[in-house]
Short mmCIF file of C-alpha atoms and ligand atoms in Angstrom, two decimals:
data_model
loop_
_atom_site.label_atom_id
_atom_site.label_comp_id
_atom_site.label_asym_id
_atom_site.label_seq_id
_atom_site.Cartn_x
_atom_site.Cartn_y
_atom_site.Cartn_z
CA MET A 1 0.91 -2.67 -29.28
CA ASP A 2 -2.09 -4.85 -28.51
CA LEU A 3 -3.34 -3.61 -25.11
CA SER A 4 -6.70 -5.39 -25.28
CA THR A 5 -8.14 -7.00 -22.18
CA THR A 6 -11.37 -8.56 -20.99
CA TYR A 7 -13.16 -7.08 -17.98
CA LEU A 8 -16.65 -8.08 -16.75
CA GLY A 9 -17.09 -9.94 -20.03
CA PHE A 10 -16.39 -6.83 -22.15
CA THR A 11 -13.52 -6.94 -24.59
CA LEU A 12 -11.82 -3.58 -24.11
CA PRO A 13 -9.09 -1.99 -26.25
CA HIS A 14 -7.01 -1.46 -23.09
CA PRO A 15 -7.53 -1.68 -19.31
CA PHE A 16 -7.54 2.03 -18.33
CA MET A 17 -10.68 3.67 -16.96
CA PRO A 18 -11.63 6.27 -14.37
CA GLY A 19 -12.67 4.75 -11.03
CA ALA A 20 -15.84 5.80 -9.23
CA SER A 21 -15.57 9.51 -8.43
CA PRO A 22 -17.23 12.88 -8.92
CA LEU A 23 -15.31 13.23 -12.21
CA VAL A 24 -18.28 11.77 -14.06
CA ASP A 25 -20.94 13.97 -12.43
CA ASP A 26 -20.16 16.46 -15.16
CA LEU A 27 -20.92 15.44 -18.75
CA ASP A 28 -18.11 17.58 -20.22
CA THR A 29 -15.56 15.75 -18.08
CA VAL A 30 -17.09 12.42 -19.16
CA ARG A 31 -16.51 13.45 -22.80
CA GLN A 32 -12.94 14.51 -21.97
CA LEU A 33 -12.37 11.10 -20.39
CA GLU A 34 -13.66 9.38 -23.51
CA ASP A 35 -11.44 11.66 -25.64
CA ALA A 36 -8.50 10.64 -23.45
CA GLY A 37 -9.39 7.06 -24.43
CA ALA A 38 -11.13 5.73 -21.29
CA ALA A 39 -12.06 2.09 -21.98
CA ALA A 40 -15.17 2.38 -19.76
CA ILE A 41 -16.80 4.94 -17.51
CA VAL A 42 -17.29 4.03 -13.85
CA MET A 43 -19.85 6.29 -12.24
CA HIS A 44 -19.80 7.98 -8.86
CA SER A 45 -21.78 5.88 -6.37
CA LEU A 46 -25.39 6.10 -5.46
CA PHE A 47 -25.39 5.54 -1.72
CA GLU A 48 -27.59 3.33 0.45
CA GLU A 49 -28.08 6.35 2.72
CA GLN A 50 -29.69 8.25 -0.16
CA LEU A 51 -31.98 5.42 -1.11
CA VAL A 52 -33.05 4.65 2.42
CA GLY A 53 -33.65 8.35 3.10
CA GLU A 54 -35.61 9.13 -0.03
CA GLN A 55 -39.34 8.41 -0.34
CA LEU A 56 -39.37 7.01 -3.83
CA ALA A 57 -42.55 6.70 -5.81
CA HIS A 58 -41.45 3.39 -7.28
CA ALA A 59 -43.94 1.01 -5.63
CA ALA A 60 -41.93 -2.23 -5.41
CA TYR A 61 -38.92 -0.35 -4.16
CA ALA A 62 -40.87 1.60 -1.53
CA GLU A 63 -42.31 -1.68 -0.21
CA ALA A 64 -38.87 -3.22 0.11
CA LEU A 65 -37.62 -0.19 2.09
CA GLY A 66 -39.48 -1.59 5.09
CA GLU A 67 -36.47 -3.83 5.75
CA SER A 68 -34.07 -0.94 6.40
CA SER A 69 -32.92 -0.06 9.89
CA PRO A 70 -34.53 3.12 11.30
CA GLU A 71 -31.47 4.20 13.32
CA ALA A 72 -29.48 4.52 10.09
CA HIS A 73 -31.68 7.52 9.23
CA SER A 74 -30.39 9.60 12.15
CA TYR A 75 -26.84 9.73 10.69
CA LEU A 76 -27.90 10.53 7.16
CA PRO A 77 -26.19 13.44 5.43
CA ALA A 78 -28.68 16.00 4.14
CA PRO A 79 -29.84 15.17 0.58
CA ALA A 80 -28.06 18.32 -0.67
CA ALA A 81 -24.72 16.77 0.40
CA PHE A 82 -25.00 14.29 -2.49
CA ALA A 83 -24.23 15.56 -5.97
CA LEU A 84 -27.06 13.59 -7.57
CA GLY A 85 -30.30 12.39 -6.00
CA PRO A 86 -31.58 8.92 -6.95
CA GLU A 87 -33.76 10.17 -9.82
CA GLU A 88 -30.98 12.48 -11.06
CA TYR A 89 -28.58 9.55 -10.91
CA LEU A 90 -30.80 7.51 -13.24
CA GLU A 91 -30.96 10.52 -15.55
CA GLN A 92 -27.16 10.79 -15.44
CA VAL A 93 -26.86 7.10 -16.44
CA ARG A 94 -29.09 7.81 -19.45
CA ARG A 95 -27.13 10.96 -20.34
CA ILE A 96 -23.72 9.29 -20.10
CA LYS A 97 -25.00 6.32 -22.14
CA ALA A 98 -26.15 8.70 -24.83
CA ALA A 99 -22.87 10.64 -24.77
CA VAL A 100 -20.27 7.85 -24.93
CA ALA A 101 -19.75 4.62 -26.85
CA VAL A 102 -17.80 2.79 -24.13
CA PRO A 103 -19.42 0.60 -21.41
CA VAL A 104 -20.97 2.55 -18.54
CA ILE A 105 -20.59 1.01 -15.09
CA ALA A 106 -23.01 2.37 -12.48
CA SER A 107 -22.11 2.12 -8.80
CA LEU A 108 -24.21 1.25 -5.76
CA ASN A 109 -22.57 1.81 -2.41
CA GLY A 110 -23.68 0.62 1.02
CA SER A 111 -23.17 -1.82 3.86
CA ASP A 112 -26.47 -3.45 4.82
CA PRO A 113 -28.77 -5.89 3.10
CA GLY A 114 -32.13 -4.32 2.30
CA GLY A 115 -34.57 -3.16 -0.30
CA TRP A 116 -32.21 -0.42 -1.51
CA LEU A 117 -30.29 -3.09 -3.41
CA ALA A 118 -33.31 -3.51 -5.68
CA TYR A 119 -32.36 -0.13 -7.13
CA ALA A 120 -29.86 -2.11 -9.22
CA ARG A 121 -32.76 -3.02 -11.50
CA LEU A 122 -33.53 0.67 -12.20
CA LEU A 123 -29.86 1.34 -12.98
CA ALA A 124 -29.85 -1.51 -15.49
CA GLN A 125 -33.13 -0.27 -16.98
CA ALA A 126 -31.62 3.22 -17.30
CA GLY A 127 -28.94 1.69 -19.52
CA ALA A 128 -26.01 0.81 -17.25
CA ASP A 129 -23.93 -1.89 -18.96
CA ALA A 130 -22.60 -3.19 -15.66
CA LEU A 131 -22.81 -2.49 -11.96
CA GLU A 132 -20.14 -1.99 -9.35
CA LEU A 133 -21.38 -2.80 -5.86
CA ASN A 134 -19.21 -1.09 -3.28
CA ILE A 135 -19.60 -2.71 0.11
CA TYR A 136 -18.01 -0.41 2.65
CA GLU A 137 -18.39 -1.27 6.28
CA LEU A 138 -16.38 -0.87 9.46
CA ALA A 139 -17.00 -4.02 11.50
CA THR A 140 -17.65 -2.38 14.88
CA ASP A 141 -20.05 -4.88 16.47
CA PRO A 142 -18.17 -7.17 18.90
CA ALA A 143 -21.06 -9.64 18.80
CA GLN A 144 -20.79 -10.12 15.04
CA PRO A 145 -18.27 -12.79 14.00
CA ALA A 146 -16.19 -12.51 10.82
CA GLY A 147 -18.10 -15.32 9.12
CA ALA A 148 -21.41 -13.52 9.63
CA ILE A 149 -20.01 -10.34 8.07
CA GLU A 150 -18.79 -12.25 5.05
CA GLU A 151 -22.10 -14.12 4.71
CA GLN A 152 -23.86 -10.75 4.71
CA VAL A 153 -21.65 -9.53 1.86
CA VAL A 154 -22.46 -12.64 -0.16
CA ALA A 155 -26.19 -12.26 0.61
CA MET A 156 -26.10 -8.65 -0.64
CA VAL A 157 -24.43 -9.76 -3.82
CA ARG A 158 -27.00 -12.52 -4.35
CA ALA A 159 -29.79 -9.95 -3.83
CA VAL A 160 -28.31 -7.73 -6.55
CA ARG A 161 -27.64 -10.70 -8.83
CA GLY A 162 -31.29 -11.64 -8.45
CA CYS A 163 -32.36 -8.19 -9.73
CA VAL A 164 -30.17 -7.76 -12.80
CA SER A 165 -28.65 -9.75 -15.62
CA ILE A 166 -25.90 -7.19 -16.40
CA PRO A 167 -22.40 -8.04 -15.08
CA VAL A 168 -21.80 -7.20 -11.41
CA ALA A 169 -18.43 -6.32 -9.88
CA VAL A 170 -17.90 -6.05 -6.13
CA LYS A 171 -15.58 -3.40 -4.75
CA LEU A 172 -14.07 -4.77 -1.56
CA SER A 173 -12.14 -3.54 1.41
CA PRO A 174 -8.82 -5.32 2.08
CA PHE A 175 -9.73 -5.81 5.74
CA TYR A 176 -11.63 -9.09 5.73
CA THR A 177 -10.32 -11.89 7.93
CA ALA A 178 -10.39 -14.42 5.10
CA LEU A 179 -10.36 -12.40 1.90
CA ALA A 180 -9.42 -15.38 -0.29
CA HIS A 181 -12.39 -17.37 1.04
CA LEU A 182 -14.72 -14.41 0.60
CA ALA A 183 -13.54 -13.94 -2.99
CA ALA A 184 -14.24 -17.61 -3.69
CA GLN A 185 -17.74 -17.22 -2.19
CA LEU A 186 -18.40 -14.17 -4.38
CA ASP A 187 -17.17 -16.12 -7.37
CA GLY A 188 -19.72 -18.81 -6.43
CA ALA A 189 -22.44 -16.14 -6.10
CA GLY A 190 -21.88 -15.26 -9.75
CA VAL A 191 -20.04 -11.93 -9.69
CA GLU A 192 -18.16 -11.10 -12.87
CA GLY A 193 -15.55 -8.86 -11.27
CA LEU A 194 -13.76 -7.87 -8.08
CA VAL A 195 -12.39 -4.37 -7.56
CA LEU A 196 -9.39 -4.21 -5.22
CA PHE A 197 -9.75 -2.11 -3.10
CA ASN A 198 -11.77 0.49 -1.33
CA ARG A 199 -9.64 2.89 0.66
CA LEU A 200 -10.48 3.14 4.33
CA TYR A 201 -11.06 6.84 4.86
CA GLN A 202 -9.54 7.66 8.20
CA PRO A 203 -11.05 10.68 9.88
CA ASP A 204 -9.05 13.01 12.07
CA LEU A 205 -10.07 14.46 15.44
CA ASP A 206 -10.55 18.16 16.15
CA VAL A 207 -9.37 18.16 19.77
CA GLU A 208 -10.63 21.71 20.46
CA GLN A 209 -14.12 21.35 19.01
CA LEU A 210 -14.33 17.65 20.04
CA GLU A 211 -15.44 16.75 16.58
CA VAL A 212 -14.61 14.03 14.10
CA VAL A 213 -13.16 15.72 11.03
CA PRO A 214 -13.54 13.84 7.75
CA SER A 215 -10.26 14.04 5.87
CA LEU A 216 -9.90 13.19 2.20
CA ARG A 217 -6.33 12.61 1.10
CA LEU A 218 -5.64 11.65 -2.48
CA SER A 219 -3.58 8.50 -2.89
CA ASP A 220 -0.03 8.03 -4.08
CA SER A 221 1.79 4.99 -5.47
CA SER A 222 2.62 3.73 -1.96
CA GLU A 223 -0.94 2.35 -1.76
CA LEU A 224 -0.30 -0.02 -4.65
CA PRO A 225 1.67 -2.87 -3.00
CA LEU A 226 -1.33 -4.01 -0.91
CA ARG A 227 -3.35 -4.25 -4.15
CA ILE A 228 -0.53 -6.04 -5.94
CA THR A 229 -0.32 -8.65 -3.19
CA TRP A 230 -4.02 -9.48 -3.37
CA LEU A 231 -4.22 -9.32 -7.15
CA ALA A 232 -1.41 -11.88 -7.25
CA VAL A 233 -3.18 -14.10 -4.70
CA LEU A 234 -6.71 -13.91 -6.13
CA SER A 235 -5.77 -14.05 -9.80
CA ALA A 236 -4.34 -17.48 -9.11
CA TYR A 237 -7.74 -19.03 -8.59
CA VAL A 238 -10.84 -16.82 -8.95
CA ARG A 239 -12.88 -16.75 -12.15
CA PRO A 240 -14.14 -13.11 -11.95
CA SER A 241 -12.01 -10.50 -13.67
CA LEU A 242 -10.02 -8.21 -11.41
CA ALA A 243 -9.70 -4.42 -11.37
CA VAL A 244 -7.10 -2.53 -9.42
CA SER A 245 -8.30 0.60 -7.64
CA GLY A 246 -5.89 2.53 -5.45
CA GLY A 247 -2.41 3.86 -5.99
CA VAL A 248 -2.11 3.74 -9.79
CA HIS A 249 -0.48 6.99 -10.91
CA THR A 250 2.10 5.97 -13.52
CA ALA A 251 2.61 3.43 -16.30
CA LEU A 252 4.96 1.50 -14.03
CA ASP A 253 2.21 1.25 -11.39
CA ALA A 254 -0.14 -0.09 -14.05
CA VAL A 255 2.42 -2.59 -15.35
CA LYS A 256 2.89 -3.97 -11.82
CA ALA A 257 -0.86 -4.32 -11.24
CA ILE A 258 -1.34 -6.06 -14.60
CA MET A 259 1.60 -8.40 -13.98
CA ALA A 260 -0.04 -9.34 -10.69
CA GLY A 261 -3.27 -10.15 -12.51
CA ALA A 262 -5.37 -6.99 -13.05
CA HIS A 263 -7.66 -6.99 -16.08
CA ALA A 264 -8.76 -3.38 -15.54
CA VAL A 265 -6.89 -0.40 -14.13
CA GLN A 266 -8.97 2.26 -12.42
CA MET A 267 -7.57 5.66 -11.57
CA VAL A 268 -9.10 8.48 -9.53
CA SER A 269 -6.51 10.47 -7.53
CA ALA A 270 -4.15 10.71 -10.52
CA LEU A 271 -6.96 12.04 -12.74
CA LEU A 272 -8.17 14.47 -10.08
CA ARG A 273 -4.60 15.77 -9.80
CA HIS A 274 -3.55 15.86 -13.46
CA GLY A 275 -6.85 15.95 -15.36
CA PRO A 276 -8.62 13.42 -17.62
CA GLN A 277 -5.84 13.50 -20.27
CA HIS A 278 -3.53 11.77 -17.77
CA LEU A 279 -5.39 8.54 -18.54
CA GLY A 280 -4.22 8.71 -22.17
CA ALA A 281 -0.67 9.55 -21.09
CA VAL A 282 -0.49 6.50 -18.78
CA ARG A 283 -1.96 4.27 -21.50
CA GLU A 284 0.63 5.44 -24.05
CA ALA A 285 3.51 5.10 -21.60
CA THR A 286 2.34 1.56 -20.78
CA ALA A 287 2.34 0.64 -24.49
CA GLN A 288 5.84 2.09 -24.78
CA TRP A 289 7.04 0.13 -21.74
CA LEU A 290 5.69 -3.11 -23.25
CA GLU A 291 7.46 -2.40 -26.54
CA GLU A 292 10.74 -1.58 -24.84
CA HIS A 293 10.53 -4.82 -22.87
CA GLU A 294 9.65 -6.82 -25.98
CA TYR A 295 6.19 -7.96 -24.98
CA GLU A 296 3.89 -8.79 -27.88
CA SER A 297 0.69 -7.84 -26.07
CA LEU A 298 -0.69 -6.79 -22.72
CA ARG A 299 -2.22 -10.24 -22.33
CA GLN A 300 1.28 -11.71 -22.37
CA LEU A 301 2.10 -9.57 -19.34
CA GLN A 302 -1.22 -10.16 -17.56
CA GLY A 303 -0.86 -12.38 -14.48
CA SER A 304 2.80 -13.17 -15.24
CA MET A 305 3.59 -12.49 -11.56
CA SER A 306 0.47 -14.15 -10.18
CA TYR A 307 0.68 -16.63 -7.30
CA ALA A 308 -0.66 -19.20 -9.79
CA ARG A 309 2.98 -20.05 -10.47
CA CYS A 310 3.73 -20.46 -6.79
CA PRO A 311 3.30 -23.99 -5.32
CA ASP A 312 2.75 -22.72 -1.73
CA PRO A 313 1.56 -19.08 -1.62
CA LYS A 314 1.22 -19.09 2.16
CA ALA A 315 4.84 -20.21 2.67
CA PHE A 316 6.00 -17.76 -0.03
CA ALA A 317 4.27 -14.85 1.77
CA ARG A 318 5.76 -15.93 5.08
CA VAL A 319 9.29 -16.20 3.65
CA ASN A 320 8.97 -12.74 2.10
CA TYR A 321 7.75 -11.32 5.39
CA VAL A 322 10.77 -12.66 7.26
CA LYS A 323 13.14 -11.51 4.48
CA VAL A 324 11.74 -7.99 4.61
CA LEU A 325 12.28 -7.79 8.36
CA GLN A 326 15.84 -9.05 7.92
CA SER A 327 16.53 -6.57 5.12
CA TRP A 328 16.49 -3.80 7.68
CA ARG A 329 19.52 -5.34 9.40
CA ALA A 330 21.29 -5.76 6.02
CA ALA A 331 20.61 -2.10 5.19
CA GLU A 332 21.92 -1.05 8.59
CA ASP A 333 25.09 -3.17 8.15
CA THR A 334 25.73 -1.58 4.74
CA ALA A 335 25.21 1.89 6.21
CA SER A 336 27.65 1.26 9.07
CA ARG A 337 30.24 -0.26 6.68
CA THR A 338 30.00 2.87 4.49
CA LEU A 339 30.43 5.07 7.55
CA ALA A 340 33.47 3.07 8.69
CA LEU A 341 35.04 3.37 5.21
CA ARG A 342 34.50 7.13 5.23
CA ARG A 343 36.05 7.36 8.68
CA ASP A 344 39.09 5.28 7.54
CA LYS A 345 39.58 7.55 4.51
CA ALA A 346 39.34 10.73 6.60
C1 LIG B 401 -13.31 12.51 -4.24
C2 LIG B 401 -13.49 11.01 -4.32
C3 LIG B 401 -14.76 10.47 -4.45
C4 LIG B 401 -14.94 9.10 -4.51
N1 LIG B 401 -16.20 8.59 -4.65
C5 LIG B 401 -16.37 7.25 -4.73
C6 LIG B 401 -17.65 6.70 -4.93
O1 LIG B 401 -18.66 7.39 -5.07
N2 LIG B 401 -17.76 5.35 -4.98
C7 LIG B 401 -16.68 4.52 -4.87
O2 LIG B 401 -16.84 3.31 -4.95
N3 LIG B 401 -15.45 5.02 -4.69
C8 LIG B 401 -15.27 6.34 -4.62
N4 LIG B 401 -14.03 6.86 -4.46
C9 LIG B 401 -12.89 5.93 -4.32
C10 LIG B 401 -12.19 5.73 -5.67
O3 LIG B 401 -13.06 5.13 -6.62
C11 LIG B 401 -10.94 4.86 -5.54
O4 LIG B 401 -11.30 3.58 -5.09
C12 LIG B 401 -9.92 5.44 -4.57
O5 LIG B 401 -9.78 6.83 -4.74
C13 LIG B 401 -8.56 4.79 -4.79
O6 LIG B 401 -8.12 5.00 -6.10
P1 LIG B 401 -7.00 6.11 -6.47
O7 LIG B 401 -5.77 5.76 -5.70
O8 LIG B 401 -6.82 5.98 -7.95
O9 LIG B 401 -7.55 7.42 -6.05
C14 LIG B 401 -13.82 8.23 -4.42
C15 LIG B 401 -12.53 8.79 -4.30
C16 LIG B 401 -12.36 10.15 -4.26
C17 LIG B 401 -10.98 10.70 -4.14
#
């Protein structure tokens, strides 16, 4: 079965790859992922907080650091909390590049414009084939309008684009007021890919210690429908290739994401749970599904359920919303009819 796809301009034998995670901090695991057939390696992020906190010798970079906000420093995790410091991260890019033949996608992760974005150039120089820019921000400032937040995202992307010529993907949160407009702006800013989505990590409260407790819960397939919705919407009109990130655990999950328009399928929770070889198992099961359903290639499936075929996506979404609310009543009616039948029989 021809599973080939194009992501960030790379022709890949299939769409499956590990998403950004600590899996690739260890070179043995990277090799296991390649053995399992990973089409690309997405690296764990290098965080703005690390770059702003570190006094780097690199002269141009150190100069640009002047733009960063000083109060950000007070919340910084200790350097030891990060698996790899900035210099070690560059070394890890070089090591992974030397160890695998597939494209290596480095990841920069932050929320504010600033000189730290210039680090993209060093990642490209270290050998990264592409860059994923993860913009993760909780919009907490009541004085900052939605448009300004989106403009800031686009400005950050332009800053990175200005530093590197390798393909750039942006990993987004689903919680923008006008995601479709933002995606179009990012398309205009020259990104080659959009990764849908970041997960919003929701901390818990320790009510005895009065502390915020970070909680990391691995995903399950229930997180996929939000991705499917936006893949279907965006694949109808944006030029950048699309990756799904979040909630892919099985071949059926992957098939749904690809039907909605995904060009790449990233998995993290499933690989953390079942090990790197799970990537190969999902790839094989996807090929089998395509054969059983008489598809000739993955490209034939790709985008077949995109909103591109829908004359009025907004009306379609609205109709589905109303239908879903009404389906509860239909389910209740069926349940009470079944109960009545049972009662009659008794
Ligand atoms: C332990 C862990 C570490 C992660 N680290 C990063 C990271 O460094 N950068 C990033 O962009 N996403 C990171 N993620 C998010 C994943 O890349 C992915 O978007 C998310 O887990 C949803 O995908 P999944 O449902 O396949 O797990 C991390 C996720 C986990 C579970």
